[in-house]
PDB file of C-alpha atoms and ligand atoms in Angstrom:
ATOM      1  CA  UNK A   1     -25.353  -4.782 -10.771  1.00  0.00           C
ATOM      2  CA  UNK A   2     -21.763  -4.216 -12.011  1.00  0.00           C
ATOM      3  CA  UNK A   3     -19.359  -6.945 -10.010  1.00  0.00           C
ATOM      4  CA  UNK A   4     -17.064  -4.109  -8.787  1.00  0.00           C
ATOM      5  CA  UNK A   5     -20.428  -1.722  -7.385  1.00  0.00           C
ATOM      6  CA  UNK A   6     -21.664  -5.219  -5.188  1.00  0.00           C
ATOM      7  CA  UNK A   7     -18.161  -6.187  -4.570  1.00  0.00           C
ATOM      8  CA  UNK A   8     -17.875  -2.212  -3.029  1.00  0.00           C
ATOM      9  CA  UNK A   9     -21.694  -2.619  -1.303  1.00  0.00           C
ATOM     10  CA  UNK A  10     -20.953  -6.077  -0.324  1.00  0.00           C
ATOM     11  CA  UNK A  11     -17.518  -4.859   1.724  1.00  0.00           C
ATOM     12  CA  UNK A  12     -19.939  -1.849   3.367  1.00  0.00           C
ATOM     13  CA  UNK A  13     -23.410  -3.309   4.427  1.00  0.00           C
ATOM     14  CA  UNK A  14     -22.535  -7.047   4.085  1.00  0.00           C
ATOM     15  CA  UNK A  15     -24.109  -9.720   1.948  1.00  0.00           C
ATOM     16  CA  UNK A  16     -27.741  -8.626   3.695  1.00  0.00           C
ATOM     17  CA  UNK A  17     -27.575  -5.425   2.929  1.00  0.00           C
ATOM     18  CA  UNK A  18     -26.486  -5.998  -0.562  1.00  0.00           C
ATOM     19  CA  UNK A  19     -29.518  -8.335  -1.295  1.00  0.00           C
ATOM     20  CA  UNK A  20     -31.706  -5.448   0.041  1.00  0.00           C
ATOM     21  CA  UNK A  21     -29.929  -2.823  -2.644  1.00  0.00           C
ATOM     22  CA  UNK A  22     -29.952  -5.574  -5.031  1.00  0.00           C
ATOM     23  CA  UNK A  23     -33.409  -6.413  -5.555  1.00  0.00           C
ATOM     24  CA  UNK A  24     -35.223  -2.248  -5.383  1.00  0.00           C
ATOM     25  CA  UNK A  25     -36.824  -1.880  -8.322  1.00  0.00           C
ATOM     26  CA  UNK A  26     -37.010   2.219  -8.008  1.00  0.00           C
ATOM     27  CA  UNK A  27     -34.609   5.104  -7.024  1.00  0.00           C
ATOM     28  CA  UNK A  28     -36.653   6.348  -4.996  1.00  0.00           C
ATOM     29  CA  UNK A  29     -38.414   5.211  -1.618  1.00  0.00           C
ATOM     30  CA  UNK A  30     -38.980   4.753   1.953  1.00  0.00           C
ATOM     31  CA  UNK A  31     -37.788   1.877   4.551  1.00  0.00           C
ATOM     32  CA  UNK A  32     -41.290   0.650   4.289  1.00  0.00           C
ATOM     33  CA  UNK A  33     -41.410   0.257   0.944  1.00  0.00           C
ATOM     34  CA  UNK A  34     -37.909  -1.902   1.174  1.00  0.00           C
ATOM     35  CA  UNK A  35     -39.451  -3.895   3.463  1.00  0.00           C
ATOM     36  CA  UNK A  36     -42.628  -4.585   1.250  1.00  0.00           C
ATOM     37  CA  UNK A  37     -40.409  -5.159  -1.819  1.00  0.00           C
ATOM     38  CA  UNK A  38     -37.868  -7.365   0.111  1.00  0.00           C
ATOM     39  CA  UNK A  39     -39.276  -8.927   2.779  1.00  0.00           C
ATOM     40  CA  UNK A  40     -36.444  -7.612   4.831  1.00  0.00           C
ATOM     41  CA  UNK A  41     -36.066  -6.651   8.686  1.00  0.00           C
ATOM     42  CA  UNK A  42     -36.729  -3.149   8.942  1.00  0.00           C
ATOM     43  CA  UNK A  43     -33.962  -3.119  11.394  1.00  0.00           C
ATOM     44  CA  UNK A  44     -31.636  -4.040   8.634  1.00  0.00           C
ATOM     45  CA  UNK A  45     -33.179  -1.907   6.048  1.00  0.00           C
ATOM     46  CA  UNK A  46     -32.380   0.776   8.352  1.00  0.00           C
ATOM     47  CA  UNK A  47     -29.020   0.005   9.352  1.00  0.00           C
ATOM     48  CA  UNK A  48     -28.160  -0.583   5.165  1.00  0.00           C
ATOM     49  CA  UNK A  49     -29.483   2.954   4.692  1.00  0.00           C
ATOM     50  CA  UNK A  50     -28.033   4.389   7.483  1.00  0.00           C
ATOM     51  CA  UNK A  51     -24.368   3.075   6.681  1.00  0.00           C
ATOM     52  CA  UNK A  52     -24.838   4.361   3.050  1.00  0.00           C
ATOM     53  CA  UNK A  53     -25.658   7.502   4.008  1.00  0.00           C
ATOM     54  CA  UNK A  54     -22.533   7.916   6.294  1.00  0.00           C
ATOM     55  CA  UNK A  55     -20.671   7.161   3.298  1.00  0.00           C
ATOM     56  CA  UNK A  56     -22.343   9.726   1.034  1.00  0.00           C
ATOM     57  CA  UNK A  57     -23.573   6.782  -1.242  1.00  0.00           C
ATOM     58  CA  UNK A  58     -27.492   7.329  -0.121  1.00  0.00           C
ATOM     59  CA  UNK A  59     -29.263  10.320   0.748  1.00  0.00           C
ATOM     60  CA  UNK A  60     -33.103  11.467   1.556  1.00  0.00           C
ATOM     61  CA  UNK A  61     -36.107  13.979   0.723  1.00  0.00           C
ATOM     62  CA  UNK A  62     -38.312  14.415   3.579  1.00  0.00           C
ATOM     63  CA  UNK A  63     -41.936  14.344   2.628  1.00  0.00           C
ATOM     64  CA  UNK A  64     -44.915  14.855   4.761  1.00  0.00           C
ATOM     65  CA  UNK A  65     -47.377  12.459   4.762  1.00  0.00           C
ATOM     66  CA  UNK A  66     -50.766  14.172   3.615  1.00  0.00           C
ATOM     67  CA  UNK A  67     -52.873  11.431   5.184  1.00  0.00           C
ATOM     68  CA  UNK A  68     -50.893  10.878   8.839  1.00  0.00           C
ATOM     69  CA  UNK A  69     -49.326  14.635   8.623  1.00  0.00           C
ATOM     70  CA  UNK A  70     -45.388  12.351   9.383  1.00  0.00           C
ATOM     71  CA  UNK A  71     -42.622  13.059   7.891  1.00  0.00           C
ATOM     72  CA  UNK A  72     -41.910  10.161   5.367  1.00  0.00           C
ATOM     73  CA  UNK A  73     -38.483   9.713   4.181  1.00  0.00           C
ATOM     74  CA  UNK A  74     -37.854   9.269   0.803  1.00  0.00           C
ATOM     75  CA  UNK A  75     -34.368   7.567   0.022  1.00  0.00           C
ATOM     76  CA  UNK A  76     -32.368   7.594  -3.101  1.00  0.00           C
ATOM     77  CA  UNK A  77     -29.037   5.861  -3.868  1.00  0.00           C
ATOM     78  CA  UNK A  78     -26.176   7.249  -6.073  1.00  0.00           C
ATOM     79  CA  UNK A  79     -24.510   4.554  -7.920  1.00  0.00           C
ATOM     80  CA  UNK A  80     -22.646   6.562  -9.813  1.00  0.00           C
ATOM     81  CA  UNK A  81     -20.798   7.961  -6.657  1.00  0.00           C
ATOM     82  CA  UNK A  82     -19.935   4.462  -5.667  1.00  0.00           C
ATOM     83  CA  UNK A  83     -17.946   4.158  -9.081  1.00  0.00           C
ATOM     84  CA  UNK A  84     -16.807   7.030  -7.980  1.00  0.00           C
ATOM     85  CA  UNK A  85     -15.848   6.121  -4.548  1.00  0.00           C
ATOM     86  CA  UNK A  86     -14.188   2.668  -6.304  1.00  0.00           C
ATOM     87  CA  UNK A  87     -12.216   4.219  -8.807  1.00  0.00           C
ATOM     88  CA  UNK A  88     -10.824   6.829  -6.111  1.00  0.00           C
ATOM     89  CA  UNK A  89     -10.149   3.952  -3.512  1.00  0.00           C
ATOM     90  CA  UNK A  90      -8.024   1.779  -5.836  1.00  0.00           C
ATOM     91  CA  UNK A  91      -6.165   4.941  -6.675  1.00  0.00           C
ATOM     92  CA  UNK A  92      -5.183   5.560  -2.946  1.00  0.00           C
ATOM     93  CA  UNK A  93      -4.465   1.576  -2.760  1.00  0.00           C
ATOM     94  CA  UNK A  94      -2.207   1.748  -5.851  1.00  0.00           C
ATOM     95  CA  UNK A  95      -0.688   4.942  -4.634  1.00  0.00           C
ATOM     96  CA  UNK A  96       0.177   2.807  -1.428  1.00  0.00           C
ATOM     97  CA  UNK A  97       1.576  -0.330  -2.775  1.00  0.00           C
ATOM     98  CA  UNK A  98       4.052   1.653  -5.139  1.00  0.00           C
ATOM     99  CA  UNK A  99       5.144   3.612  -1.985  1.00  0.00           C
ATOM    100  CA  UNK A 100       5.977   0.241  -0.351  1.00  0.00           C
ATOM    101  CA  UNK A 101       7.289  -0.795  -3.554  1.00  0.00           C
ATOM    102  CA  UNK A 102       9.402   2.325  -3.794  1.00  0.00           C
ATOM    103  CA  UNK A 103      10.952   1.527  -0.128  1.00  0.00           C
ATOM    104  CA  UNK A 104      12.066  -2.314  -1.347  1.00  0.00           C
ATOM    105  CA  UNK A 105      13.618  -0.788  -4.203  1.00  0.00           C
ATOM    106  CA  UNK A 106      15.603   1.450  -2.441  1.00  0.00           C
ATOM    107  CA  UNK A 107      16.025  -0.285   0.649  1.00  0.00           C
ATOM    108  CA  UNK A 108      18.107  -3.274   1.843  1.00  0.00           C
ATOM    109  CA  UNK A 109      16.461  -5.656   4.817  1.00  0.00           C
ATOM    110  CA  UNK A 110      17.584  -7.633   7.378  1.00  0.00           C
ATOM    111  CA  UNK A 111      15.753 -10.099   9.514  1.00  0.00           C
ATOM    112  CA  UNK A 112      17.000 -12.556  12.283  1.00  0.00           C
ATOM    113  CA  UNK A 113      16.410 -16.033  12.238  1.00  0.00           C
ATOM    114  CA  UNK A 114      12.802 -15.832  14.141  1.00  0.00           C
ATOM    115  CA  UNK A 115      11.436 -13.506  12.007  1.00  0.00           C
ATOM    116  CA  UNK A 116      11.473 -10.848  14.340  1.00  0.00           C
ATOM    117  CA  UNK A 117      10.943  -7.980  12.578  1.00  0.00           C
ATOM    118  CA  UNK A 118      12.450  -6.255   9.177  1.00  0.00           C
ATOM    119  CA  UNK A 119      14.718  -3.534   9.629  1.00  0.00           C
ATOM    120  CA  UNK A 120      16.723  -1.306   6.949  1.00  0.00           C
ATOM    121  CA  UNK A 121      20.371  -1.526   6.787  1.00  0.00           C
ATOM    122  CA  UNK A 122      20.311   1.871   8.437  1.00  0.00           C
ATOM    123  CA  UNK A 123      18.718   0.404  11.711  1.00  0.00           C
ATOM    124  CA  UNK A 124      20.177  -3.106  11.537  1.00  0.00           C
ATOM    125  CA  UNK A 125      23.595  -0.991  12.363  1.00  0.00           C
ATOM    126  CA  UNK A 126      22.236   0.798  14.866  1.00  0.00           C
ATOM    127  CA  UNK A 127      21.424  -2.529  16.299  1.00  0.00           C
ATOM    128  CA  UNK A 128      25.271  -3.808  15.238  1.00  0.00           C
ATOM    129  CA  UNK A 129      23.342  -6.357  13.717  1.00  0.00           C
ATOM    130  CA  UNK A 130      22.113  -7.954  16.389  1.00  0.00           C
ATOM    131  CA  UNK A 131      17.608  -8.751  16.566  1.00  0.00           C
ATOM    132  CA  UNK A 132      16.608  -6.353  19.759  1.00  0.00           C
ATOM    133  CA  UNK A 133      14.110  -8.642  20.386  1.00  0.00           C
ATOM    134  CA  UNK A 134      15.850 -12.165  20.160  1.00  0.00           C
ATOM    135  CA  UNK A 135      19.016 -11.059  20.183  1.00  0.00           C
ATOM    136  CA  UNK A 136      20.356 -13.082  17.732  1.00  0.00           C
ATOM    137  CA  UNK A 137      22.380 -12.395  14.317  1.00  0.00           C
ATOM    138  CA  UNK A 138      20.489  -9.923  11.436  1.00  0.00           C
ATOM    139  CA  UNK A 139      21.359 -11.465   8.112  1.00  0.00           C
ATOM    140  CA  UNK A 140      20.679  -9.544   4.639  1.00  0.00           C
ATOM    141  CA  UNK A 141      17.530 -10.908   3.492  1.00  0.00           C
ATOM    142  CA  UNK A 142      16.875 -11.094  -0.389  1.00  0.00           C
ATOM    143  CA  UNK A 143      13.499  -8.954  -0.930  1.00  0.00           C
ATOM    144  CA  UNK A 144      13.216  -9.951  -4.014  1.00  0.00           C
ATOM    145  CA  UNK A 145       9.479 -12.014  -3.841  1.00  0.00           C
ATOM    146  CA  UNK A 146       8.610  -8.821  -1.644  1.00  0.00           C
ATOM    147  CA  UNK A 147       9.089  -6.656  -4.830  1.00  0.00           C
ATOM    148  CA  UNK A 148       7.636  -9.238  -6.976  1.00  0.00           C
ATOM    149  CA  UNK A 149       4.515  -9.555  -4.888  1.00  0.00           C
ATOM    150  CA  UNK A 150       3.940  -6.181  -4.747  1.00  0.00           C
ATOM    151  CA  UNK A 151       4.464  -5.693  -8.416  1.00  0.00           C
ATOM    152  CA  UNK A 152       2.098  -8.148  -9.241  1.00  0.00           C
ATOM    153  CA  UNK A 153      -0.721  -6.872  -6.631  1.00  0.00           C
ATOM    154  CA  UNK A 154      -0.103  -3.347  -8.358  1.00  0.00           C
ATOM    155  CA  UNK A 155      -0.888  -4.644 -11.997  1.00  0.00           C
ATOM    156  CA  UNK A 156      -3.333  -6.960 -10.550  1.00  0.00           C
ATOM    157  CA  UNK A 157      -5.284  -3.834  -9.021  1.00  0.00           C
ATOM    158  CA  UNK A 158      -4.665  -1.281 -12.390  1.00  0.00           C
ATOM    159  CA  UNK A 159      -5.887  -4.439 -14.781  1.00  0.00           C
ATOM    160  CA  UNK A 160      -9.009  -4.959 -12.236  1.00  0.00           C
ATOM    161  CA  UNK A 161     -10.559  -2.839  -9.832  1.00  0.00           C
ATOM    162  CA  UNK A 162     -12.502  -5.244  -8.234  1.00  0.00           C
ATOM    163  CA  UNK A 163      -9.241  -6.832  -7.108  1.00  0.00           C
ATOM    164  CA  UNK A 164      -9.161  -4.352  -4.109  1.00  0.00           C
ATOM    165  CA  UNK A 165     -11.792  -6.034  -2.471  1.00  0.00           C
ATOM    166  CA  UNK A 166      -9.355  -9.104  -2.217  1.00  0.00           C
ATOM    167  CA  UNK A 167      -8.445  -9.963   1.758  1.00  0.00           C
ATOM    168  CA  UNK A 168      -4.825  -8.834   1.539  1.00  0.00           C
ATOM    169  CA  UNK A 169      -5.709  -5.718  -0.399  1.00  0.00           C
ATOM    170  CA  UNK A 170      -8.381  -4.518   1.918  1.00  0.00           C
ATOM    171  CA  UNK A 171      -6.051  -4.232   5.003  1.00  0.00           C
ATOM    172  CA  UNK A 172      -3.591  -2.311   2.895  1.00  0.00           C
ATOM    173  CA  UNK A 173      -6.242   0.449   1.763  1.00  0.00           C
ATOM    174  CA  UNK A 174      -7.533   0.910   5.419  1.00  0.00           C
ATOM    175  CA  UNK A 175      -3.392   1.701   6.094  1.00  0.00           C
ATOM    176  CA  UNK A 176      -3.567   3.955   3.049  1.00  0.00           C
ATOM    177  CA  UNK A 177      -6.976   5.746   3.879  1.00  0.00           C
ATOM    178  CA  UNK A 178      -5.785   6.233   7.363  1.00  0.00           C
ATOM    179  CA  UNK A 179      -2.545   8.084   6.639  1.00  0.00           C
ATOM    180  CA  UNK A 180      -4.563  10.666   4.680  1.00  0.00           C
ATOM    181  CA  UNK A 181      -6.581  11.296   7.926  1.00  0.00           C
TER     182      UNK A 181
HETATM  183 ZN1   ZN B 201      14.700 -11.695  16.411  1.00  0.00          ZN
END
């Protein structure tokens, strides 16, 4: 499986799920036969389907069992889609970090000594440069590793997809998907 497809799984079912999606041999099939081919929990096979479904990644045929007269489902999973989904993610993530870049570009911050909080140089006059929360002096702060940082986590994320599955990044993207809502 492509690094950037089990990085994607691995952030949506977890490392047990993953192993379950790792090791099918077909695209098409029921819990049970997960379970057979695995050795898995049904409980978990379950749970991994379930939570791909929600995110349009797996979907089912219902088939009625000759034999027992049930309804069997039959699962399939679209890899493609999760490209898909990948590709579209680290768009919104880019789209997000050179927003933030934008506003340090075009900005100048001010912080107190404690770390308060960052405000613009807009606000920090409001506050006649004085923290509202510690009330102590605002100094211009130099946001220069700020831009830096986020230029490099932009190039970082266009020269690697995979790279939005990093800790830092995935916080970001939630804020990004979330504003979209
Ligand atoms: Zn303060």
């Amino acid at each position: 499986m492509e690094k950037a497809i089990s990085a994607y799984l691995r952030n949506l079912i977890g490392e047990e799920g993953l192993d379950v999606i790792e090791r099918l041999s077909n695209d098409e099939f029921t819990d049970q036969d997960i379970v057979n081919e695995t050795g898995a929990q049904l409980s978990t096979v379950r749970r991994t389907l379930f939570t791909l479904f929600e995110h349009g990644i797996a979907w089912y045929d219902e088939k009625r069992d000759k034999q027992s007269g049930w309804i069997i489902y039959h699962w399939h999973i679209d890899f493609d889609y999760i490209q898909h989904r990948l590709d579209a993610d680290a768009q919104k993530l880019i789209a997000k970090l050179e927003r933030l870049l934008y506003d340090e570009l075009n900005n100048v911050y001010y912080t107190c000594d404690n770390n308060c909080a960052r405000f613009v140089f807009e606000r920090a006059s409001e506050y006649e440069f004085m923290c509202p929360i510690c009330n102590t002096a605002l100094n211009y702060q130099d946001n220069a590793a700020v831009v830096a940082a986020l230029e490099e986590k932009i190039h970082e994320l266009k020269a690697d997809v995979p790279a939005i599955f990093y800790p830092e990044n995935i916080q970001v993207l939630e804020l990004a998907l979330a504003e979209q809502e």
